[in-house]
Amino acid sequence: MGPDNVSPKLTLTPSAARHLQLHAQGLDRRQRRRACKADVLEAIRRMGVLQIDTISVVARSPYLVLFSRLGSYDGAWLEELLAEGALFEYWAHEASFLPIEDYALVRRRMLEPERMGWKYRAEWVDQHRPELERVLAHVRERGAVRSTDFARRSDAASGWWEWKPEKRALEALFTAGHLMVARRQAFQRVYDLRERVHPDWADEALPTARDVERQLILRSVRALGIATARWVGDYYRMPKRETPARVRELAAAGELIEVQVDGWSDTAYVHPDDIQTARAAADLALKPVLTTLLSPFDPIVWDRARARTMFGFDYRIECYTPAPKRQFGYYVLPLLRRGDLIGRLDAKAHRRDGVFEVKSLHMEEGVRVTDAVLRDVGRAIRDAASWHGTPDVVLRRMRPHSLRASLKAHLA
């Protein structure tokens, strides 16, 4: 047991804990130079997982998550990194881009796909093995395919639960690790044989299940900067019941360090490599300066309970909620300013018209909105609009309404 475990626990304020997490996620500040392709890969390695979602009212989520951290960059770099083999796709938090060096950590899931829940319907697979074999043989003989390469039956209904058989076969073969995503074309998956996409892999190199569990826990804590045992399992979708006990075991062995956060009932943990950064946060030396818009699928907010504890921000994605029941809008972007989540912005990028429409902007209750706050918010919205190729910003509604004219001036 290391010295940090036997000495008194480091104690952080809630604000210091927020700053530590934002620093770990690369959301405290941006580098001064313009981002390059290598920065995209480094940002994904830092987060561990980059969740994929296809909604495109603004930039699709993985591109927006990277913009929040890097500022203006070329979105094509993400697809190039996938095609070059620096990244791969698989189920992690959800469907995600991951660094190729972490392939071993999810390979075991591919070998036990029946444990993947709705992502792999074992009964359907058993009933449709001839179709799966035909699709696999098609890929083996003819090369990489998209689901659109197979014609849809005219009597087939729409909806993900009624995908054409070839689409379901491709997804099942992907989840079972027979196929990988070789690249994306117009953001559609292009599937190919695993051995062609990742020819250097050998299952003989597969780590044990116990070591995979250990490594994913340690990666989760590093990616979050600071985490309670209950938060750790959500990051890579690990078992909710067993993971907290394993976190405590790793702490007892000195592989994680316990810290205390004022007002939290649960013990928190940091990675030993980050203890000096945690001390800097406790000493108020990590001051976030970044103001930016976040994706609804950003790691900072994808765990609703964690976002409530860390930021006092109760966030729910409403794009899947019927319109009459939405409180804030269809695709609401959390607004991060200098370490705090201060608002929610419902936006739409009208790319043909060059217009970035802010349908509504709701400032959080209790936020003291000064001219400096509005200046930062205005700059963040303008930067996002410019990166989208929609430089004309239109502000429809704002709460409180009395601030609308001042914000419009900063958006001009």
PDB file of N, CA, C and O in Angstrom, residues 38-93:
ATOM      1  N   ALA A  38      -3.456  14.996 -35.405  1.00  0.00           N
ATOM      2  CA  ALA A  38      -2.965  14.255 -34.239  1.00  0.00           C
ATOM      3  C   ALA A  38      -3.713  14.642 -32.971  1.00  0.00           C
ATOM      4  O   ALA A  38      -3.861  13.818 -32.052  1.00  0.00           O
ATOM      5  N   ASP A  39      -4.204  15.886 -32.900  1.00  0.00           N
ATOM      6  CA  ASP A  39      -4.942  16.333 -31.720  1.00  0.00           C
ATOM      7  C   ASP A  39      -6.280  15.609 -31.601  1.00  0.00           C
ATOM      8  O   ASP A  39      -6.777  15.391 -30.493  1.00  0.00           O
ATOM      9  N   VAL A  40      -6.883  15.272 -32.731  1.00  0.00           N
ATOM     10  CA  VAL A  40      -8.143  14.522 -32.707  1.00  0.00           C
ATOM     11  C   VAL A  40      -7.922  13.167 -32.055  1.00  0.00           C
ATOM     12  O   VAL A  40      -8.675  12.748 -31.162  1.00  0.00           O
ATOM     13  N   LEU A  41      -6.879  12.463 -32.475  1.00  0.00           N
ATOM     14  CA  LEU A  41      -6.577  11.160 -31.891  1.00  0.00           C
ATOM     15  C   LEU A  41      -6.232  11.283 -30.418  1.00  0.00           C
ATOM     16  O   LEU A  41      -6.694  10.484 -29.586  1.00  0.00           O
ATOM     17  N   GLU A  42      -5.464  12.300 -30.048  1.00  0.00           N
ATOM     18  CA  GLU A  42      -5.090  12.477 -28.646  1.00  0.00           C
ATOM     19  C   GLU A  42      -6.309  12.785 -27.784  1.00  0.00           C
ATOM     20  O   GLU A  42      -6.413  12.307 -26.648  1.00  0.00           O
ATOM     21  N   ALA A  43      -7.254  13.568 -28.303  1.00  0.00           N
ATOM     22  CA  ALA A  43      -8.471  13.876 -27.543  1.00  0.00           C
ATOM     23  C   ALA A  43      -9.286  12.614 -27.285  1.00  0.00           C
ATOM     24  O   ALA A  43      -9.831  12.420 -26.186  1.00  0.00           O
ATOM     25  N   ILE A  44      -9.359  11.731 -28.277  1.00  0.00           N
ATOM     26  CA  ILE A  44     -10.108  10.481 -28.101  1.00  0.00           C
ATOM     27  C   ILE A  44      -9.388   9.576 -27.120  1.00  0.00           C
ATOM     28  O   ILE A  44     -10.016   8.930 -26.266  1.00  0.00           O
ATOM     29  N   ARG A  45      -8.068   9.504 -27.206  1.00  0.00           N
ATOM     30  CA  ARG A  45      -7.319   8.717 -26.231  1.00  0.00           C
ATOM     31  C   ARG A  45      -7.526   9.247 -24.820  1.00  0.00           C
ATOM     32  O   ARG A  45      -7.630   8.474 -23.861  1.00  0.00           O
ATOM     33  N   ARG A  46      -7.608  10.544 -24.683  1.00  0.00           N
ATOM     34  CA  ARG A  46      -7.794  11.157 -23.367  1.00  0.00           C
ATOM     35  C   ARG A  46      -9.165  10.809 -22.793  1.00  0.00           C
ATOM     36  O   ARG A  46      -9.294  10.482 -21.613  1.00  0.00           O
ATOM     37  N   MET A  47     -10.198  10.847 -23.634  1.00  0.00           N
ATOM     38  CA  MET A  47     -11.547  10.487 -23.188  1.00  0.00           C
ATOM     39  C   MET A  47     -11.709   8.975 -23.063  1.00  0.00           C
ATOM     40  O   MET A  47     -12.540   8.504 -22.286  1.00  0.00           O
ATOM     41  N   GLY A  48     -10.967   8.215 -23.847  1.00  0.00           N
ATOM     42  CA  GLY A  48     -11.111   6.765 -23.853  1.00  0.00           C
ATOM     43  C   GLY A  48     -12.150   6.295 -24.841  1.00  0.00           C
ATOM     44  O   GLY A  48     -11.936   5.338 -25.577  1.00  0.00           O
ATOM     45  N   VAL A  49     -13.309   6.943 -24.857  1.00  0.00           N
ATOM     46  CA  VAL A  49     -14.396   6.595 -25.772  1.00  0.00           C
ATOM     47  C   VAL A  49     -15.001   7.876 -26.335  1.00  0.00           C
ATOM     48  O   VAL A  49     -15.110   8.887 -25.639  1.00  0.00           O
ATOM     49  N   LEU A  50     -15.394   7.818 -27.591  1.00  0.00           N
ATOM     50  CA  LEU A  50     -16.095   8.911 -28.245  1.00  0.00           C
ATOM     51  C   LEU A  50     -17.413   8.351 -28.752  1.00  0.00           C
ATOM     52  O   LEU A  50     -17.461   7.621 -29.745  1.00  0.00           O
ATOM     53  N   GLN A  51     -18.494   8.662 -28.038  1.00  0.00           N
ATOM     54  CA  GLN A  51     -19.796   8.070 -28.363  1.00  0.00           C
ATOM     55  C   GLN A  51     -20.301   8.567 -29.712  1.00  0.00           C
ATOM     56  O   GLN A  51     -20.150   9.730 -30.069  1.00  0.00           O
ATOM     57  N   ILE A  52     -20.952   7.660 -30.446  1.00  0.00           N
ATOM     58  CA  ILE A  52     -21.473   7.952 -31.778  1.00  0.00           C
ATOM     59  C   ILE A  52     -22.983   8.144 -31.705  1.00  0.00           C
ATOM     60  O   ILE A  52     -23.691   7.361 -31.071  1.00  0.00           O
ATOM     61  N   ASP A  53     -23.463   9.200 -32.349  1.00  0.00           N
ATOM     62  CA  ASP A  53     -24.901   9.388 -32.540  1.00  0.00           C
ATOM     63  C   ASP A  53     -25.083  10.055 -33.891  1.00  0.00           C
ATOM     64  O   ASP A  53     -24.233  10.845 -34.319  1.00  0.00           O
ATOM     65  N   THR A  54     -26.190   9.759 -34.560  1.00  0.00           N
ATOM     66  CA  THR A  54     -26.348  10.194 -35.948  1.00  0.00           C
ATOM     67  C   THR A  54     -27.203  11.444 -36.124  1.00  0.00           C
ATOM     68  O   THR A  54     -27.330  11.940 -37.238  1.00  0.00           O
ATOM     69  N   ILE A  55     -27.814  11.958 -35.063  1.00  0.00           N
ATOM     70  CA  ILE A  55     -28.647  13.165 -35.197  1.00  0.00           C
ATOM     71  C   ILE A  55     -27.785  14.311 -35.699  1.00  0.00           C
ATOM     72  O   ILE A  55     -26.693  14.555 -35.186  1.00  0.00           O
ATOM     73  N   SER A  56     -28.289  15.045 -36.701  1.00  0.00           N
ATOM     74  CA  SER A  56     -27.449  16.049 -37.368  1.00  0.00           C
ATOM     75  C   SER A  56     -28.102  17.416 -37.478  1.00  0.00           C
ATOM     76  O   SER A  56     -27.859  18.146 -38.430  1.00  0.00           O
ATOM     77  N   VAL A  57     -28.935  17.795 -36.502  1.00  0.00           N
ATOM     78  CA  VAL A  57     -29.498  19.152 -36.540  1.00  0.00           C
ATOM     79  C   VAL A  57     -28.398  20.191 -36.361  1.00  0.00           C
ATOM     80  O   VAL A  57     -28.493  21.304 -36.876  1.00  0.00           O
ATOM     81  N   VAL A  58     -27.388  19.864 -35.577  1.00  0.00           N
ATOM     82  CA  VAL A  58     -26.096  20.550 -35.624  1.00  0.00           C
ATOM     83  C   VAL A  58     -25.100  19.463 -36.013  1.00  0.00           C
ATOM     84  O   VAL A  58     -25.489  18.419 -36.512  1.00  0.00           O
ATOM     85  N   ALA A  59     -23.811  19.676 -35.854  1.00  0.00           N
ATOM     86  CA  ALA A  59     -22.850  18.626 -36.194  1.00  0.00           C
ATOM     87  C   ALA A  59     -23.168  17.364 -35.405  1.00  0.00           C
ATOM     88  O   ALA A  59     -23.566  17.428 -34.234  1.00  0.00           O
ATOM     89  N   ARG A  60     -23.020  16.203 -36.049  1.00  0.00           N
ATOM     90  CA  ARG A  60     -23.248  14.950 -35.330  1.00  0.00           C
ATOM     91  C   ARG A  60     -22.378  14.903 -34.084  1.00  0.00           C
ATOM     92  O   ARG A  60     -21.282  15.417 -34.044  1.00  0.00           O
ATOM     93  N   SER A  61     -22.887  14.220 -33.068  1.00  0.00           N
ATOM     94  CA  SER A  61     -22.295  14.285 -31.736  1.00  0.00           C
ATOM     95  C   SER A  61     -20.787  14.066 -31.675  1.00  0.00           C
ATOM     96  O   SER A  61     -20.082  14.850 -31.030  1.00  0.00           O
ATOM     97  N   PRO A  62     -20.218  13.019 -32.305  1.00  0.00           N
ATOM     98  CA  PRO A  62     -18.773  12.838 -32.132  1.00  0.00           C
ATOM     99  C   PRO A  62     -17.957  14.021 -32.632  1.00  0.00           C
ATOM    100  O   PRO A  62     -16.938  14.374 -32.028  1.00  0.00           O
ATOM    101  N   TYR A  63     -18.410  14.665 -33.696  1.00  0.00           N
ATOM    102  CA  TYR A  63     -17.712  15.840 -34.212  1.00  0.00           C
ATOM    103  C   TYR A  63     -17.844  17.019 -33.245  1.00  0.00           C
ATOM    104  O   TYR A  63     -16.891  17.773 -33.046  1.00  0.00           O
ATOM    105  N   LEU A  64     -19.032  17.154 -32.650  1.00  0.00           N
ATOM    106  CA  LEU A  64     -19.251  18.267 -31.723  1.00  0.00           C
ATOM    107  C   LEU A  64     -18.464  18.074 -30.432  1.00  0.00           C
ATOM    108  O   LEU A  64     -17.917  19.036 -29.875  1.00  0.00           O
ATOM    109  N   VAL A  65     -18.381  16.837 -29.948  1.00  0.00           N
ATOM    110  CA  VAL A  65     -17.586  16.561 -28.743  1.00  0.00           C
ATOM    111  C   VAL A  65     -16.135  16.980 -28.965  1.00  0.00           C
ATOM    112  O   VAL A  65     -15.498  17.584 -28.082  1.00  0.00           O
ATOM    113  N   LEU A  66     -15.613  16.683 -30.142  1.00  0.00           N
ATOM    114  CA  LEU A  66     -14.237  17.074 -30.456  1.00  0.00           C
ATOM    115  C   LEU A  66     -14.109  18.584 -30.606  1.00  0.00           C
ATOM    116  O   LEU A  66     -13.128  19.176 -30.143  1.00  0.00           O
ATOM    117  N   PHE A  67     -15.092  19.228 -31.232  1.00  0.00           N
ATOM    118  CA  PHE A  67     -15.048  20.688 -31.354  1.00  0.00           C
ATOM    119  C   PHE A  67     -15.007  21.349 -29.981  1.00  0.00           C
ATOM    120  O   PHE A  67     -14.284  22.332 -29.773  1.00  0.00           O
ATOM    121  N   SER A  68     -15.789  20.841 -29.029  1.00  0.00           N
ATOM    122  CA  SER A  68     -15.816  21.434 -27.689  1.00  0.00           C
ATOM    123  C   SER A  68     -14.421  21.491 -27.087  1.00  0.00           C
ATOM    124  O   SER A  68     -14.077  22.433 -26.369  1.00  0.00           O
ATOM    125  N   ARG A  69     -13.591  20.497 -27.402  1.00  0.00           N
ATOM    126  CA  ARG A  69     -12.256  20.408 -26.823  1.00  0.00           C
ATOM    127  C   ARG A  69     -11.181  21.062 -27.680  1.00  0.00           C
ATOM    128  O   ARG A  69     -10.208  21.598 -27.145  1.00  0.00           O
ATOM    129  N   LEU A  70     -11.356  21.018 -28.999  1.00  0.00           N
ATOM    130  CA  LEU A  70     -10.285  21.447 -29.909  1.00  0.00           C
ATOM    131  C   LEU A  70     -10.548  22.781 -30.583  1.00  0.00           C
ATOM    132  O   LEU A  70      -9.617  23.386 -31.127  1.00  0.00           O
ATOM    133  N   GLY A  71     -11.793  23.244 -30.582  1.00  0.00           N
ATOM    134  CA  GLY A  71     -12.111  24.399 -31.401  1.00  0.00           C
ATOM    135  C   GLY A  71     -12.212  23.979 -32.858  1.00  0.00           C
ATOM    136  O   GLY A  71     -12.412  22.802 -33.181  1.00  0.00           O
ATOM    137  N   SER A  72     -12.045  24.923 -33.751  1.00  0.00           N
ATOM    138  CA  SER A  72     -12.196  24.636 -35.173  1.00  0.00           C
ATOM    139  C   SER A  72     -11.184  23.580 -35.637  1.00  0.00           C
ATOM    140  O   SER A  72      -9.993  23.691 -35.371  1.00  0.00           O
ATOM    141  N   TYR A  73     -11.675  22.563 -36.329  1.00  0.00           N
ATOM    142  CA  TYR A  73     -10.812  21.501 -36.863  1.00  0.00           C
ATOM    143  C   TYR A  73     -11.531  20.892 -38.060  1.00  0.00           C
ATOM    144  O   TYR A  73     -12.720  21.158 -38.300  1.00  0.00           O
ATOM    145  N   ASP A  74     -10.849  20.069 -38.794  1.00  0.00           N
ATOM    146  CA  ASP A  74     -11.411  19.422 -39.979  1.00  0.00           C
ATOM    147  C   ASP A  74     -12.070  18.110 -39.570  1.00  0.00           C
ATOM    148  O   ASP A  74     -11.393  17.162 -39.163  1.00  0.00           O
ATOM    149  N   GLY A  75     -13.398  18.028 -39.684  1.00  0.00           N
ATOM    150  CA  GLY A  75     -14.119  16.827 -39.285  1.00  0.00           C
ATOM    151  C   GLY A  75     -13.717  15.593 -40.065  1.00  0.00           C
ATOM    152  O   GLY A  75     -13.894  14.459 -39.584  1.00  0.00           O
ATOM    153  N   ALA A  76     -13.166  15.767 -41.271  1.00  0.00           N
ATOM    154  CA  ALA A  76     -12.742  14.611 -42.072  1.00  0.00           C
ATOM    155  C   ALA A  76     -11.638  13.829 -41.379  1.00  0.00           C
ATOM    156  O   ALA A  76     -11.432  12.639 -41.674  1.00  0.00           O
ATOM    157  N   TRP A  77     -10.912  14.463 -40.468  1.00  0.00           N
ATOM    158  CA  TRP A  77      -9.820  13.773 -39.777  1.00  0.00           C
ATOM    159  C   TRP A  77     -10.330  12.568 -38.993  1.00  0.00           C
ATOM    160  O   TRP A  77      -9.636  11.561 -38.870  1.00  0.00           O
ATOM    161  N   LEU A  78     -11.539  12.681 -38.430  1.00  0.00           N
ATOM    162  CA  LEU A  78     -12.082  11.564 -37.655  1.00  0.00           C
ATOM    163  C   LEU A  78     -12.270  10.341 -38.550  1.00  0.00           C
ATOM    164  O   LEU A  78     -11.868   9.231 -38.193  1.00  0.00           O
ATOM    165  N   GLU A  79     -12.871  10.539 -39.718  1.00  0.00           N
ATOM    166  CA  GLU A  79     -13.067   9.415 -40.632  1.00  0.00           C
ATOM    167  C   GLU A  79     -11.738   8.877 -41.152  1.00  0.00           C
ATOM    168  O   GLU A  79     -11.577   7.665 -41.351  1.00  0.00           O
ATOM    169  N   GLU A  80     -10.777   9.766 -41.379  1.00  0.00           N
ATOM    170  CA  GLU A  80      -9.465   9.315 -41.854  1.00  0.00           C
ATOM    171  C   GLU A  80      -8.783   8.443 -40.805  1.00  0.00           C
ATOM    172  O   GLU A  80      -8.172   7.410 -41.132  1.00  0.00           O
ATOM    173  N   LEU A  81      -8.865   8.818 -39.542  1.00  0.00           N
ATOM    174  CA  LEU A  81      -8.245   8.030 -38.480  1.00  0.00           C
ATOM    175  C   LEU A  81      -8.879   6.647 -38.380  1.00  0.00           C
ATOM    176  O   LEU A  81      -8.196   5.653 -38.094  1.00  0.00           O
ATOM    177  N   LEU A  82     -10.189   6.576 -38.608  1.00  0.00           N
ATOM    178  CA  LEU A  82     -10.867   5.283 -38.619  1.00  0.00           C
ATOM    179  C   LEU A  82     -10.378   4.440 -39.795  1.00  0.00           C
ATOM    180  O   LEU A  82     -10.009   3.267 -39.630  1.00  0.00           O
ATOM    181  N   ALA A  83     -10.342   5.030 -40.990  1.00  0.00           N
ATOM    182  CA  ALA A  83      -9.925   4.294 -42.192  1.00  0.00           C
ATOM    183  C   ALA A  83      -8.464   3.864 -42.111  1.00  0.00           C
ATOM    184  O   ALA A  83      -8.086   2.817 -42.649  1.00  0.00           O
ATOM    185  N   GLU A  84      -7.647   4.657 -41.433  1.00  0.00           N
ATOM    186  CA  GLU A  84      -6.219   4.344 -41.301  1.00  0.00           C
ATOM    187  C   GLU A  84      -5.935   3.304 -40.221  1.00  0.00           C
ATOM    188  O   GLU A  84      -4.801   2.824 -40.096  1.00  0.00           O
ATOM    189  N   GLY A  85      -6.947   2.972 -39.413  1.00  0.00           N
ATOM    190  CA  GLY A  85      -6.758   1.962 -38.377  1.00  0.00           C
ATOM    191  C   GLY A  85      -6.284   2.500 -37.048  1.00  0.00           C
ATOM    192  O   GLY A  85      -5.991   1.716 -36.139  1.00  0.00           O
ATOM    193  N   ALA A  86      -6.200   3.830 -36.882  1.00  0.00           N
ATOM    194  CA  ALA A  86      -5.830   4.391 -35.581  1.00  0.00           C
ATOM    195  C   ALA A  86      -6.991   4.299 -34.603  1.00  0.00           C
ATOM    196  O   ALA A  86      -6.797   4.307 -33.381  1.00  0.00           O
ATOM    197  N   LEU A  87      -8.214   4.210 -35.141  1.00  0.00           N
ATOM    198  CA  LEU A  87      -9.423   4.065 -34.339  1.00  0.00           C
ATOM    199  C   LEU A  87     -10.176   2.826 -34.808  1.00  0.00           C
ATOM    200  O   LEU A  87      -9.968   2.327 -35.913  1.00  0.00           O
ATOM    201  N   PHE A  88     -11.079   2.347 -33.954  1.00  0.00           N
ATOM    202  CA  PHE A  88     -12.028   1.324 -34.363  1.00  0.00           C
ATOM    203  C   PHE A  88     -13.364   1.616 -33.703  1.00  0.00           C
ATOM    204  O   PHE A  88     -13.456   2.442 -32.790  1.00  0.00           O
ATOM    205  N   GLU A  89     -14.401   0.975 -34.189  1.00  0.00           N
ATOM    206  CA  GLU A  89     -15.737   1.142 -33.625  1.00  0.00           C
ATOM    207  C   GLU A  89     -16.160  -0.111 -32.889  1.00  0.00           C
ATOM    208  O   GLU A  89     -15.926  -1.221 -33.352  1.00  0.00           O
ATOM    209  N   TYR A  90     -16.797   0.098 -31.744  1.00  0.00           N
ATOM    210  CA  TYR A  90     -17.465  -1.013 -31.059  1.00  0.00           C
ATOM    211  C   TYR A  90     -18.333  -0.432 -29.952  1.00  0.00           C
ATOM    212  O   TYR A  90     -18.356   0.785 -29.705  1.00  0.00           O
ATOM    213  N   TRP A  91     -19.048  -1.346 -29.298  1.00  0.00           N
ATOM    214  CA  TRP A  91     -19.871  -0.959 -28.150  1.00  0.00           C
ATOM    215  C   TRP A  91     -18.962  -0.713 -26.949  1.00  0.00           C
ATOM    216  O   TRP A  91     -18.254  -1.619 -26.514  1.00  0.00           O
ATOM    217  N   ALA A  92     -18.975   0.482 -26.417  1.00  0.00           N
ATOM    218  CA  ALA A  92     -18.200   0.797 -25.213  1.00  0.00           C
ATOM    219  C   ALA A  92     -19.169   1.418 -24.212  1.00  0.00           C
ATOM    220  O   ALA A  92     -19.878   0.707 -23.512  1.00  0.00           O
ATOM    221  N   HIS A  93     -19.223   2.784 -24.157  1.00  0.00           N
ATOM    222  CA  HIS A  93     -20.328   3.372 -23.388  1.00  0.00           C
ATOM    223  C   HIS A  93     -21.621   3.056 -24.125  1.00  0.00           C
ATOM    224  O   HIS A  93     -22.565   2.497 -23.575  1.00  0.00           O
TER     225      HIS A  93
END
